[in-house]
Amino acid sequence: MTPRDVSGDDSRWSDLDRPPLNAAALRRGLVREGGLWSGIEVVTGTGSTNSDLVACAAAGKAAEGAVLVAEEQTAGRGRLDRQWTAPARSGLFFSVLLTPTDVPVARWGWLPLLTGVAVATGLSRSAGVDTALKWPNDLLVTVGGQERKAGGILAERAGDHGVVVGVGINVTLREDELPVPTAGSLALAGAVSTDRDPLLRGVLRALEEWYDRWRAAAGDPTVSGLQETYAAGCATLGRRVRAELPGDRSLVGEAVAVDGDGRLVIATEEGVQEPVGAGDIVHLRPA
């Protein structure tokens, strides 16, 4: 994958509070015969791990289970093409290539939600932080009694048979480094550990577990337990929300469910339940 591997580069110990990831140790802990993860590459920096991995997949240079991690992203993207920037080694910025060819394409829309469940599960185990999911896939933590965004997920098609899922998680970002006041980090949320190596291993192991379960159920969100688990961890459900929809349309109501297609169902004041498949969701204060 284009940028160079940096494992073993001692010159990168410029911030002792933010040591580099150990690519060799990550490979030893995660890449195994019969497992999902086929290779792990750590690079000093790149524009976007998603863009790089999509390009590698298109060129036939990446197999399912390839993981690309960047210590710093200069052009990281969130949903709706928002920019994602953070200091070097202050978070986990990585993308994975998945090719669920045994699952109907109509169910592939569950992959970013599945990843959200896996990230929340992995961080709960390895960082001891209570996290919640904001539909469709922002990761929320509590800092000083307030909900703040500490991470996000972006899925992109990679050719006819693959999906690249990118994850960005703020780990050690300090208050004076936050890009916006509503941002947060695991450290600010009181994580018991901010060592990125075990955090990344925990997230990738949880992602493998959920992906295997989902594929074994042919992508069925009910049989795999994914729909129920996502709903249980979704902070959007039960809230009054405003959905900013394509075409400059907005919808206000109570988020009442996540349906079988992964869409957010909003009950409007007119008594209509409308499923939302794409849009920006704002959590509103109770009326």
PDB file of N, CA, C and O in Angstrom, residues 32-103:
ATOM      1  N   ARG A  32      -3.560 -14.724  11.629  1.00  0.00           N
ATOM      2  CA  ARG A  32      -3.420 -16.151  11.920  1.00  0.00           C
ATOM      3  C   ARG A  32      -4.111 -16.967  10.836  1.00  0.00           C
ATOM      4  O   ARG A  32      -5.010 -16.472  10.145  1.00  0.00           O
ATOM      5  N   GLU A  33      -3.707 -18.201  10.711  1.00  0.00           N
ATOM      6  CA  GLU A  33      -4.302 -19.104   9.722  1.00  0.00           C
ATOM      7  C   GLU A  33      -5.788 -19.280  10.000  1.00  0.00           C
ATOM      8  O   GLU A  33      -6.198 -19.572  11.126  1.00  0.00           O
ATOM      9  N   GLY A  34      -6.606 -19.071   8.995  1.00  0.00           N
ATOM     10  CA  GLY A  34      -8.037 -19.231   9.146  1.00  0.00           C
ATOM     11  C   GLY A  34      -8.747 -18.030   9.733  1.00  0.00           C
ATOM     12  O   GLY A  34      -9.974 -18.032   9.848  1.00  0.00           O
ATOM     13  N   GLY A  35      -7.999 -16.992  10.111  1.00  0.00           N
ATOM     14  CA  GLY A  35      -8.607 -15.790  10.669  1.00  0.00           C
ATOM     15  C   GLY A  35      -8.948 -14.779   9.585  1.00  0.00           C
ATOM     16  O   GLY A  35      -8.582 -14.945   8.411  1.00  0.00           O
ATOM     17  N   LEU A  36      -9.635 -13.742   9.954  1.00  0.00           N
ATOM     18  CA  LEU A  36     -10.037 -12.712   8.988  1.00  0.00           C
ATOM     19  C   LEU A  36      -8.880 -11.844   8.550  1.00  0.00           C
ATOM     20  O   LEU A  36      -8.753 -11.521   7.361  1.00  0.00           O
ATOM     21  N   TRP A  37      -8.019 -11.453   9.484  1.00  0.00           N
ATOM     22  CA  TRP A  37      -7.005 -10.441   9.167  1.00  0.00           C
ATOM     23  C   TRP A  37      -5.833 -11.064   8.409  1.00  0.00           C
ATOM     24  O   TRP A  37      -5.145 -11.948   8.927  1.00  0.00           O
ATOM     25  N   SER A  38      -5.637 -10.613   7.182  1.00  0.00           N
ATOM     26  CA  SER A  38      -4.628 -11.197   6.296  1.00  0.00           C
ATOM     27  C   SER A  38      -3.315 -10.424   6.296  1.00  0.00           C
ATOM     28  O   SER A  38      -2.274 -10.951   5.907  1.00  0.00           O
ATOM     29  N   GLY A  39      -3.346  -9.177   6.717  1.00  0.00           N
ATOM     30  CA  GLY A  39      -2.130  -8.380   6.754  1.00  0.00           C
ATOM     31  C   GLY A  39      -2.395  -7.048   7.422  1.00  0.00           C
ATOM     32  O   GLY A  39      -3.502  -6.507   7.334  1.00  0.00           O
ATOM     33  N   ILE A  40      -1.396  -6.530   8.126  1.00  0.00           N
ATOM     34  CA  ILE A  40      -1.531  -5.247   8.818  1.00  0.00           C
ATOM     35  C   ILE A  40      -0.323  -4.390   8.465  1.00  0.00           C
ATOM     36  O   ILE A  40       0.820  -4.806   8.648  1.00  0.00           O
ATOM     37  N   GLU A  41      -0.596  -3.210   7.945  1.00  0.00           N
ATOM     38  CA  GLU A  41       0.470  -2.275   7.602  1.00  0.00           C
ATOM     39  C   GLU A  41       0.262  -0.981   8.353  1.00  0.00           C
ATOM     40  O   GLU A  41      -0.859  -0.457   8.405  1.00  0.00           O
ATOM     41  N   VAL A  42       1.339  -0.472   8.954  1.00  0.00           N
ATOM     42  CA  VAL A  42       1.295   0.802   9.668  1.00  0.00           C
ATOM     43  C   VAL A  42       2.188   1.784   8.925  1.00  0.00           C
ATOM     44  O   VAL A  42       3.355   1.485   8.651  1.00  0.00           O
ATOM     45  N   VAL A  43       1.643   2.946   8.590  1.00  0.00           N
ATOM     46  CA  VAL A  43       2.413   3.958   7.865  1.00  0.00           C
ATOM     47  C   VAL A  43       2.491   5.233   8.696  1.00  0.00           C
ATOM     48  O   VAL A  43       1.631   5.500   9.534  1.00  0.00           O
ATOM     49  N   THR A  44       3.547   6.005   8.450  1.00  0.00           N
ATOM     50  CA  THR A  44       3.750   7.243   9.198  1.00  0.00           C
ATOM     51  C   THR A  44       2.593   8.206   9.001  1.00  0.00           C
ATOM     52  O   THR A  44       2.064   8.779   9.944  1.00  0.00           O
ATOM     53  N   GLY A  45       2.221   8.386   7.759  1.00  0.00           N
ATOM     54  CA  GLY A  45       1.145   9.313   7.458  1.00  0.00           C
ATOM     55  C   GLY A  45       0.666   9.111   6.033  1.00  0.00           C
ATOM     56  O   GLY A  45       1.372   8.571   5.184  1.00  0.00           O
ATOM     57  N   THR A  46      -0.549   9.536   5.793  1.00  0.00           N
ATOM     58  CA  THR A  46      -1.121   9.464   4.454  1.00  0.00           C
ATOM     59  C   THR A  46      -2.291  10.426   4.401  1.00  0.00           C
ATOM     60  O   THR A  46      -2.707  10.969   5.431  1.00  0.00           O
ATOM     61  N   GLY A  47      -2.809  10.648   3.203  1.00  0.00           N
ATOM     62  CA  GLY A  47      -3.975  11.504   3.086  1.00  0.00           C
ATOM     63  C   GLY A  47      -5.179  10.857   3.717  1.00  0.00           C
ATOM     64  O   GLY A  47      -5.788  11.380   4.639  1.00  0.00           O
ATOM     65  N   SER A  48      -5.525   9.646   3.231  1.00  0.00           N
ATOM     66  CA  SER A  48      -6.691   8.925   3.733  1.00  0.00           C
ATOM     67  C   SER A  48      -6.448   7.436   3.596  1.00  0.00           C
ATOM     68  O   SER A  48      -6.162   6.944   2.501  1.00  0.00           O
ATOM     69  N   THR A  49      -6.554   6.705   4.703  1.00  0.00           N
ATOM     70  CA  THR A  49      -6.378   5.251   4.631  1.00  0.00           C
ATOM     71  C   THR A  49      -7.472   4.623   3.773  1.00  0.00           C
ATOM     72  O   THR A  49      -7.240   3.643   3.075  1.00  0.00           O
ATOM     73  N   ASN A  50      -8.689   5.177   3.806  1.00  0.00           N
ATOM     74  CA  ASN A  50      -9.753   4.644   2.976  1.00  0.00           C
ATOM     75  C   ASN A  50      -9.409   4.761   1.494  1.00  0.00           C
ATOM     76  O   ASN A  50      -9.536   3.807   0.722  1.00  0.00           O
ATOM     77  N   SER A  51      -8.962   5.946   1.081  1.00  0.00           N
ATOM     78  CA  SER A  51      -8.615   6.155  -0.330  1.00  0.00           C
ATOM     79  C   SER A  51      -7.493   5.223  -0.751  1.00  0.00           C
ATOM     80  O   SER A  51      -7.526   4.632  -1.837  1.00  0.00           O
ATOM     81  N   ASP A  52      -6.479   5.073   0.098  1.00  0.00           N
ATOM     82  CA  ASP A  52      -5.349   4.207  -0.231  1.00  0.00           C
ATOM     83  C   ASP A  52      -5.786   2.756  -0.375  1.00  0.00           C
ATOM     84  O   ASP A  52      -5.383   2.057  -1.308  1.00  0.00           O
ATOM     85  N   LEU A  53      -6.622   2.293   0.546  1.00  0.00           N
ATOM     86  CA  LEU A  53      -7.018   0.885   0.521  1.00  0.00           C
ATOM     87  C   LEU A  53      -7.993   0.601  -0.622  1.00  0.00           C
ATOM     88  O   LEU A  53      -7.936  -0.472  -1.238  1.00  0.00           O
ATOM     89  N   VAL A  54      -8.870   1.538  -0.931  1.00  0.00           N
ATOM     90  CA  VAL A  54      -9.755   1.379  -2.092  1.00  0.00           C
ATOM     91  C   VAL A  54      -8.923   1.257  -3.365  1.00  0.00           C
ATOM     92  O   VAL A  54      -9.191   0.414  -4.220  1.00  0.00           O
ATOM     93  N   ALA A  55      -7.886   2.087  -3.492  1.00  0.00           N
ATOM     94  CA  ALA A  55      -7.014   2.041  -4.671  1.00  0.00           C
ATOM     95  C   ALA A  55      -6.263   0.714  -4.744  1.00  0.00           C
ATOM     96  O   ALA A  55      -6.117   0.128  -5.827  1.00  0.00           O
ATOM     97  N   CYS A  56      -5.786   0.230  -3.597  1.00  0.00           N
ATOM     98  CA  CYS A  56      -5.076  -1.051  -3.574  1.00  0.00           C
ATOM     99  C   CYS A  56      -6.009  -2.191  -3.968  1.00  0.00           C
ATOM    100  O   CYS A  56      -5.621  -3.093  -4.715  1.00  0.00           O
ATOM    101  N   ALA A  57      -7.226  -2.156  -3.478  1.00  0.00           N
ATOM    102  CA  ALA A  57      -8.198  -3.199  -3.812  1.00  0.00           C
ATOM    103  C   ALA A  57      -8.497  -3.172  -5.305  1.00  0.00           C
ATOM    104  O   ALA A  57      -8.588  -4.217  -5.956  1.00  0.00           O
ATOM    105  N   ALA A  58      -8.644  -1.972  -5.860  1.00  0.00           N
ATOM    106  CA  ALA A  58      -8.946  -1.842  -7.283  1.00  0.00           C
ATOM    107  C   ALA A  58      -7.800  -2.362  -8.148  1.00  0.00           C
ATOM    108  O   ALA A  58      -8.029  -2.899  -9.240  1.00  0.00           O
ATOM    109  N   ALA A  59      -6.578  -2.233  -7.638  1.00  0.00           N
ATOM    110  CA  ALA A  59      -5.405  -2.689  -8.389  1.00  0.00           C
ATOM    111  C   ALA A  59      -5.080  -4.163  -8.123  1.00  0.00           C
ATOM    112  O   ALA A  59      -4.092  -4.686  -8.627  1.00  0.00           O
ATOM    113  N   GLY A  60      -5.909  -4.832  -7.311  1.00  0.00           N
ATOM    114  CA  GLY A  60      -5.671  -6.232  -6.995  1.00  0.00           C
ATOM    115  C   GLY A  60      -4.502  -6.447  -6.057  1.00  0.00           C
ATOM    116  O   GLY A  60      -3.933  -7.542  -5.996  1.00  0.00           O
ATOM    117  N   LYS A  61      -4.149  -5.417  -5.283  1.00  0.00           N
ATOM    118  CA  LYS A  61      -2.990  -5.496  -4.395  1.00  0.00           C
ATOM    119  C   LYS A  61      -3.369  -5.685  -2.932  1.00  0.00           C
ATOM    120  O   LYS A  61      -2.511  -5.589  -2.046  1.00  0.00           O
ATOM    121  N   ALA A  62      -4.655  -5.925  -2.664  1.00  0.00           N
ATOM    122  CA  ALA A  62      -5.095  -6.123  -1.280  1.00  0.00           C
ATOM    123  C   ALA A  62      -6.126  -7.237  -1.243  1.00  0.00           C
ATOM    124  O   ALA A  62      -7.026  -7.289  -2.078  1.00  0.00           O
ATOM    125  N   ALA A  63      -5.979  -8.126  -0.269  1.00  0.00           N
ATOM    126  CA  ALA A  63      -6.921  -9.232  -0.092  1.00  0.00           C
ATOM    127  C   ALA A  63      -7.874  -8.899   1.049  1.00  0.00           C
ATOM    128  O   ALA A  63      -7.636  -7.978   1.838  1.00  0.00           O
ATOM    129  N   GLU A  64      -8.964  -9.682   1.149  1.00  0.00           N
ATOM    130  CA  GLU A  64      -9.874  -9.463   2.269  1.00  0.00           C
ATOM    131  C   GLU A  64      -9.098  -9.585   3.577  1.00  0.00           C
ATOM    132  O   GLU A  64      -8.214 -10.431   3.737  1.00  0.00           O
ATOM    133  N   GLY A  65      -9.437  -8.707   4.513  1.00  0.00           N
ATOM    134  CA  GLY A  65      -8.760  -8.727   5.795  1.00  0.00           C
ATOM    135  C   GLY A  65      -7.514  -7.870   5.846  1.00  0.00           C
ATOM    136  O   GLY A  65      -6.824  -7.840   6.863  1.00  0.00           O
ATOM    137  N   ALA A  66      -7.225  -7.140   4.755  1.00  0.00           N
ATOM    138  CA  ALA A  66      -6.096  -6.204   4.788  1.00  0.00           C
ATOM    139  C   ALA A  66      -6.454  -5.041   5.698  1.00  0.00           C
ATOM    140  O   ALA A  66      -7.577  -4.521   5.658  1.00  0.00           O
ATOM    141  N   VAL A  67      -5.495  -4.629   6.528  1.00  0.00           N
ATOM    142  CA  VAL A  67      -5.691  -3.515   7.457  1.00  0.00           C
ATOM    143  C   VAL A  67      -4.599  -2.486   7.204  1.00  0.00           C
ATOM    144  O   VAL A  67      -3.415  -2.824   7.207  1.00  0.00           O
ATOM    145  N   LEU A  68      -4.998  -1.248   6.966  1.00  0.00           N
ATOM    146  CA  LEU A  68      -4.043  -0.157   6.780  1.00  0.00           C
ATOM    147  C   LEU A  68      -4.249   0.857   7.894  1.00  0.00           C
ATOM    148  O   LEU A  68      -5.355   1.390   8.069  1.00  0.00           O
ATOM    149  N   VAL A  69      -3.174   1.097   8.655  1.00  0.00           N
ATOM    150  CA  VAL A  69      -3.234   2.020   9.791  1.00  0.00           C
ATOM    151  C   VAL A  69      -2.285   3.177   9.529  1.00  0.00           C
ATOM    152  O   VAL A  69      -1.149   2.971   9.089  1.00  0.00           O
ATOM    153  N   ALA A  70      -2.726   4.392   9.783  1.00  0.00           N
ATOM    154  CA  ALA A  70      -1.863   5.570   9.643  1.00  0.00           C
ATOM    155  C   ALA A  70      -1.677   6.238  11.001  1.00  0.00           C
ATOM    156  O   ALA A  70      -2.645   6.405  11.753  1.00  0.00           O
ATOM    157  N   GLU A  71      -0.443   6.605  11.297  1.00  0.00           N
ATOM    158  CA  GLU A  71      -0.197   7.336  12.535  1.00  0.00           C
ATOM    159  C   GLU A  71      -0.762   8.754  12.447  1.00  0.00           C
ATOM    160  O   GLU A  71      -1.068   9.375  13.464  1.00  0.00           O
ATOM    161  N   GLU A  72      -0.899   9.243  11.221  1.00  0.00           N
ATOM    162  CA  GLU A  72      -1.489  10.564  11.013  1.00  0.00           C
ATOM    163  C   GLU A  72      -2.153  10.588   9.647  1.00  0.00           C
ATOM    164  O   GLU A  72      -1.624  10.053   8.678  1.00  0.00           O
ATOM    165  N   GLN A  73      -3.337  11.212   9.587  1.00  0.00           N
ATOM    166  CA  GLN A  73      -4.029  11.402   8.315  1.00  0.00           C
ATOM    167  C   GLN A  73      -4.124  12.893   8.033  1.00  0.00           C
ATOM    168  O   GLN A  73      -4.533  13.661   8.898  1.00  0.00           O
ATOM    169  N   THR A  74      -3.740  13.275   6.814  1.00  0.00           N
ATOM    170  CA  THR A  74      -3.793  14.697   6.461  1.00  0.00           C
ATOM    171  C   THR A  74      -5.059  15.055   5.695  1.00  0.00           C
ATOM    172  O   THR A  74      -5.385  16.226   5.551  1.00  0.00           O
ATOM    173  N   ALA A  75      -5.766  14.041   5.206  1.00  0.00           N
ATOM    174  CA  ALA A  75      -7.007  14.310   4.460  1.00  0.00           C
ATOM    175  C   ALA A  75      -8.057  13.281   4.821  1.00  0.00           C
ATOM    176  O   ALA A  75      -8.780  12.779   3.960  1.00  0.00           O
ATOM    177  N   GLY A  76      -8.115  12.926   6.119  1.00  0.00           N
ATOM    178  CA  GLY A  76      -9.111  11.974   6.563  1.00  0.00           C
ATOM    179  C   GLY A  76     -10.513  12.520   6.337  1.00  0.00           C
ATOM    180  O   GLY A  76     -10.750  13.723   6.453  1.00  0.00           O
ATOM    181  N   ARG A  77     -11.427  11.621   5.984  1.00  0.00           N
ATOM    182  CA  ARG A  77     -12.786  12.053   5.667  1.00  0.00           C
ATOM    183  C   ARG A  77     -13.792  11.364   6.565  1.00  0.00           C
ATOM    184  O   ARG A  77     -13.671  10.175   6.836  1.00  0.00           O
ATOM    185  N   GLY A  78     -14.771  12.138   6.999  1.00  0.00           N
ATOM    186  CA  GLY A  78     -15.901  11.574   7.710  1.00  0.00           C
ATOM    187  C   GLY A  78     -17.097  11.508   6.782  1.00  0.00           C
ATOM    188  O   GLY A  78     -16.969  11.655   5.566  1.00  0.00           O
ATOM    189  N   ARG A  79     -18.262  11.277   7.361  1.00  0.00           N
ATOM    190  CA  ARG A  79     -19.464  11.271   6.550  1.00  0.00           C
ATOM    191  C   ARG A  79     -19.695  12.655   5.947  1.00  0.00           C
ATOM    192  O   ARG A  79     -19.282  13.667   6.481  1.00  0.00           O
ATOM    193  N   LEU A  80     -20.380  12.697   4.800  1.00  0.00           N
ATOM    194  CA  LEU A  80     -20.712  13.931   4.092  1.00  0.00           C
ATOM    195  C   LEU A  80     -19.459  14.730   3.745  1.00  0.00           C
ATOM    196  O   LEU A  80     -19.476  15.956   3.671  1.00  0.00           O
ATOM    197  N   ASP A  81     -18.331  13.993   3.522  1.00  0.00           N
ATOM    198  CA  ASP A  81     -17.057  14.598   3.125  1.00  0.00           C
ATOM    199  C   ASP A  81     -16.508  15.595   4.133  1.00  0.00           C
ATOM    200  O   ASP A  81     -15.756  16.500   3.794  1.00  0.00           O
ATOM    201  N   ARG A  82     -16.860  15.416   5.403  1.00  0.00           N
ATOM    202  CA  ARG A  82     -16.268  16.278   6.423  1.00  0.00           C
ATOM    203  C   ARG A  82     -14.806  15.880   6.637  1.00  0.00           C
ATOM    204  O   ARG A  82     -14.447  14.727   6.525  1.00  0.00           O
ATOM    205  N   GLN A  83     -13.976  16.860   6.974  1.00  0.00           N
ATOM    206  CA  GLN A  83     -12.565  16.595   7.213  1.00  0.00           C
ATOM    207  C   GLN A  83     -12.375  16.046   8.626  1.00  0.00           C
ATOM    208  O   GLN A  83     -13.090  16.409   9.559  1.00  0.00           O
ATOM    209  N   TRP A  84     -11.389  15.149   8.761  1.00  0.00           N
ATOM    210  CA  TRP A  84     -11.063  14.570  10.066  1.00  0.00           C
ATOM    211  C   TRP A  84      -9.562  14.754  10.260  1.00  0.00           C
ATOM    212  O   TRP A  84      -8.768  14.168   9.545  1.00  0.00           O
ATOM    213  N   THR A  85      -9.172  15.606  11.207  1.00  0.00           N
ATOM    214  CA  THR A  85      -7.755  15.845  11.455  1.00  0.00           C
ATOM    215  C   THR A  85      -7.471  15.698  12.941  1.00  0.00           C
ATOM    216  O   THR A  85      -8.330  15.976  13.789  1.00  0.00           O
ATOM    217  N   ALA A  86      -6.253  15.255  13.256  1.00  0.00           N
ATOM    218  CA  ALA A  86      -5.828  15.101  14.644  1.00  0.00           C
ATOM    219  C   ALA A  86      -4.306  15.023  14.665  1.00  0.00           C
ATOM    220  O   ALA A  86      -3.681  14.644  13.662  1.00  0.00           O
ATOM    221  N   PRO A  87      -3.664  15.374  15.785  1.00  0.00           N
ATOM    222  CA  PRO A  87      -2.206  15.285  15.862  1.00  0.00           C
ATOM    223  C   PRO A  87      -1.712  13.853  15.641  1.00  0.00           C
ATOM    224  O   PRO A  87      -2.437  12.888  15.899  1.00  0.00           O
ATOM    225  N   ALA A  88      -0.486  13.733  15.169  1.00  0.00           N
ATOM    226  CA  ALA A  88       0.107  12.416  14.925  1.00  0.00           C
ATOM    227  C   ALA A  88       0.075  11.570  16.193  1.00  0.00           C
ATOM    228  O   ALA A  88       0.338  12.063  17.295  1.00  0.00           O
ATOM    229  N   ARG A  89      -0.300  10.299  16.033  1.00  0.00           N
ATOM    230  CA  ARG A  89      -0.284   9.296  17.085  1.00  0.00           C
ATOM    231  C   ARG A  89      -1.235   9.619  18.247  1.00  0.00           C
ATOM    232  O   ARG A  89      -1.099   9.079  19.329  1.00  0.00           O
ATOM    233  N   SER A  90      -2.203  10.515  18.004  1.00  0.00           N
ATOM    234  CA  SER A  90      -3.158  10.858  19.056  1.00  0.00           C
ATOM    235  C   SER A  90      -4.414   9.996  18.995  1.00  0.00           C
ATOM    236  O   SER A  90      -5.284  10.104  19.865  1.00  0.00           O
ATOM    237  N   GLY A  91      -4.500   9.136  17.977  1.00  0.00           N
ATOM    238  CA  GLY A  91      -5.695   8.316  17.833  1.00  0.00           C
ATOM    239  C   GLY A  91      -5.424   7.071  17.025  1.00  0.00           C
ATOM    240  O   GLY A  91      -4.272   6.736  16.714  1.00  0.00           O
ATOM    241  N   LEU A  92      -6.497   6.372  16.697  1.00  0.00           N
ATOM    242  CA  LEU A  92      -6.426   5.211  15.816  1.00  0.00           C
ATOM    243  C   LEU A  92      -7.143   5.569  14.525  1.00  0.00           C
ATOM    244  O   LEU A  92      -8.338   5.891  14.545  1.00  0.00           O
ATOM    245  N   PHE A  93      -6.408   5.527  13.428  1.00  0.00           N
ATOM    246  CA  PHE A  93      -6.948   5.873  12.114  1.00  0.00           C
ATOM    247  C   PHE A  93      -6.619   4.715  11.180  1.00  0.00           C
ATOM    248  O   PHE A  93      -5.463   4.531  10.801  1.00  0.00           O
ATOM    249  N   PHE A  94      -7.644   3.915  10.851  1.00  0.00           N
ATOM    250  CA  PHE A  94      -7.355   2.712  10.077  1.00  0.00           C
ATOM    251  C   PHE A  94      -8.522   2.339   9.186  1.00  0.00           C
ATOM    252  O   PHE A  94      -9.663   2.773   9.397  1.00  0.00           O
ATOM    253  N   SER A  95      -8.230   1.531   8.164  1.00  0.00           N
ATOM    254  CA  SER A  95      -9.244   1.028   7.238  1.00  0.00           C
ATOM    255  C   SER A  95      -9.031  -0.464   7.037  1.00  0.00           C
ATOM    256  O   SER A  95      -7.900  -0.957   7.102  1.00  0.00           O
ATOM    257  N   VAL A  96     -10.143  -1.180   6.791  1.00  0.00           N
ATOM    258  CA  VAL A  96     -10.083  -2.619   6.560  1.00  0.00           C
ATOM    259  C   VAL A  96     -10.840  -2.937   5.275  1.00  0.00           C
ATOM    260  O   VAL A  96     -11.815  -2.251   4.927  1.00  0.00           O
ATOM    261  N   LEU A  97     -10.398  -3.967   4.577  1.00  0.00           N
ATOM    262  CA  LEU A  97     -11.059  -4.414   3.355  1.00  0.00           C
ATOM    263  C   LEU A  97     -11.859  -5.678   3.648  1.00  0.00           C
ATOM    264  O   LEU A  97     -11.304  -6.673   4.135  1.00  0.00           O
ATOM    265  N   LEU A  98     -13.151  -5.635   3.361  1.00  0.00           N
ATOM    266  CA  LEU A  98     -14.040  -6.774   3.563  1.00  0.00           C
ATOM    267  C   LEU A  98     -14.690  -7.139   2.234  1.00  0.00           C
ATOM    268  O   LEU A  98     -15.101  -6.257   1.472  1.00  0.00           O
ATOM    269  N   THR A  99     -14.802  -8.444   1.962  1.00  0.00           N
ATOM    270  CA  THR A  99     -15.441  -8.907   0.724  1.00  0.00           C
ATOM    271  C   THR A  99     -16.487  -9.965   1.077  1.00  0.00           C
ATOM    272  O   THR A  99     -16.257 -11.169   0.882  1.00  0.00           O
ATOM    273  N   PRO A 100     -17.641  -9.542   1.563  1.00  0.00           N
ATOM    274  CA  PRO A 100     -18.676 -10.494   2.009  1.00  0.00           C
ATOM    275  C   PRO A 100     -19.492 -11.038   0.834  1.00  0.00           C
ATOM    276  O   PRO A 100     -20.702 -10.824   0.739  1.00  0.00           O
ATOM    277  N   THR A 101     -18.838 -11.766  -0.061  1.00  0.00           N
ATOM    278  CA  THR A 101     -19.497 -12.216  -1.288  1.00  0.00           C
ATOM    279  C   THR A 101     -20.604 -13.238  -1.027  1.00  0.00           C
ATOM    280  O   THR A 101     -21.436 -13.481  -1.902  1.00  0.00           O
ATOM    281  N   ASP A 102     -20.612 -13.848   0.170  1.00  0.00           N
ATOM    282  CA  ASP A 102     -21.658 -14.813   0.490  1.00  0.00           C
ATOM    283  C   ASP A 102     -22.858 -14.158   1.163  1.00  0.00           C
ATOM    284  O   ASP A 102     -23.784 -14.840   1.607  1.00  0.00           O
ATOM    285  N   VAL A 103     -22.863 -12.825   1.225  1.00  0.00           N
ATOM    286  CA  VAL A 103     -23.972 -12.071   1.805  1.00  0.00           C
ATOM    287  C   VAL A 103     -24.624 -11.251   0.692  1.00  0.00           C
ATOM    288  O   VAL A 103     -23.923 -10.606  -0.090  1.00  0.00           O
TER     289      VAL A 103
END
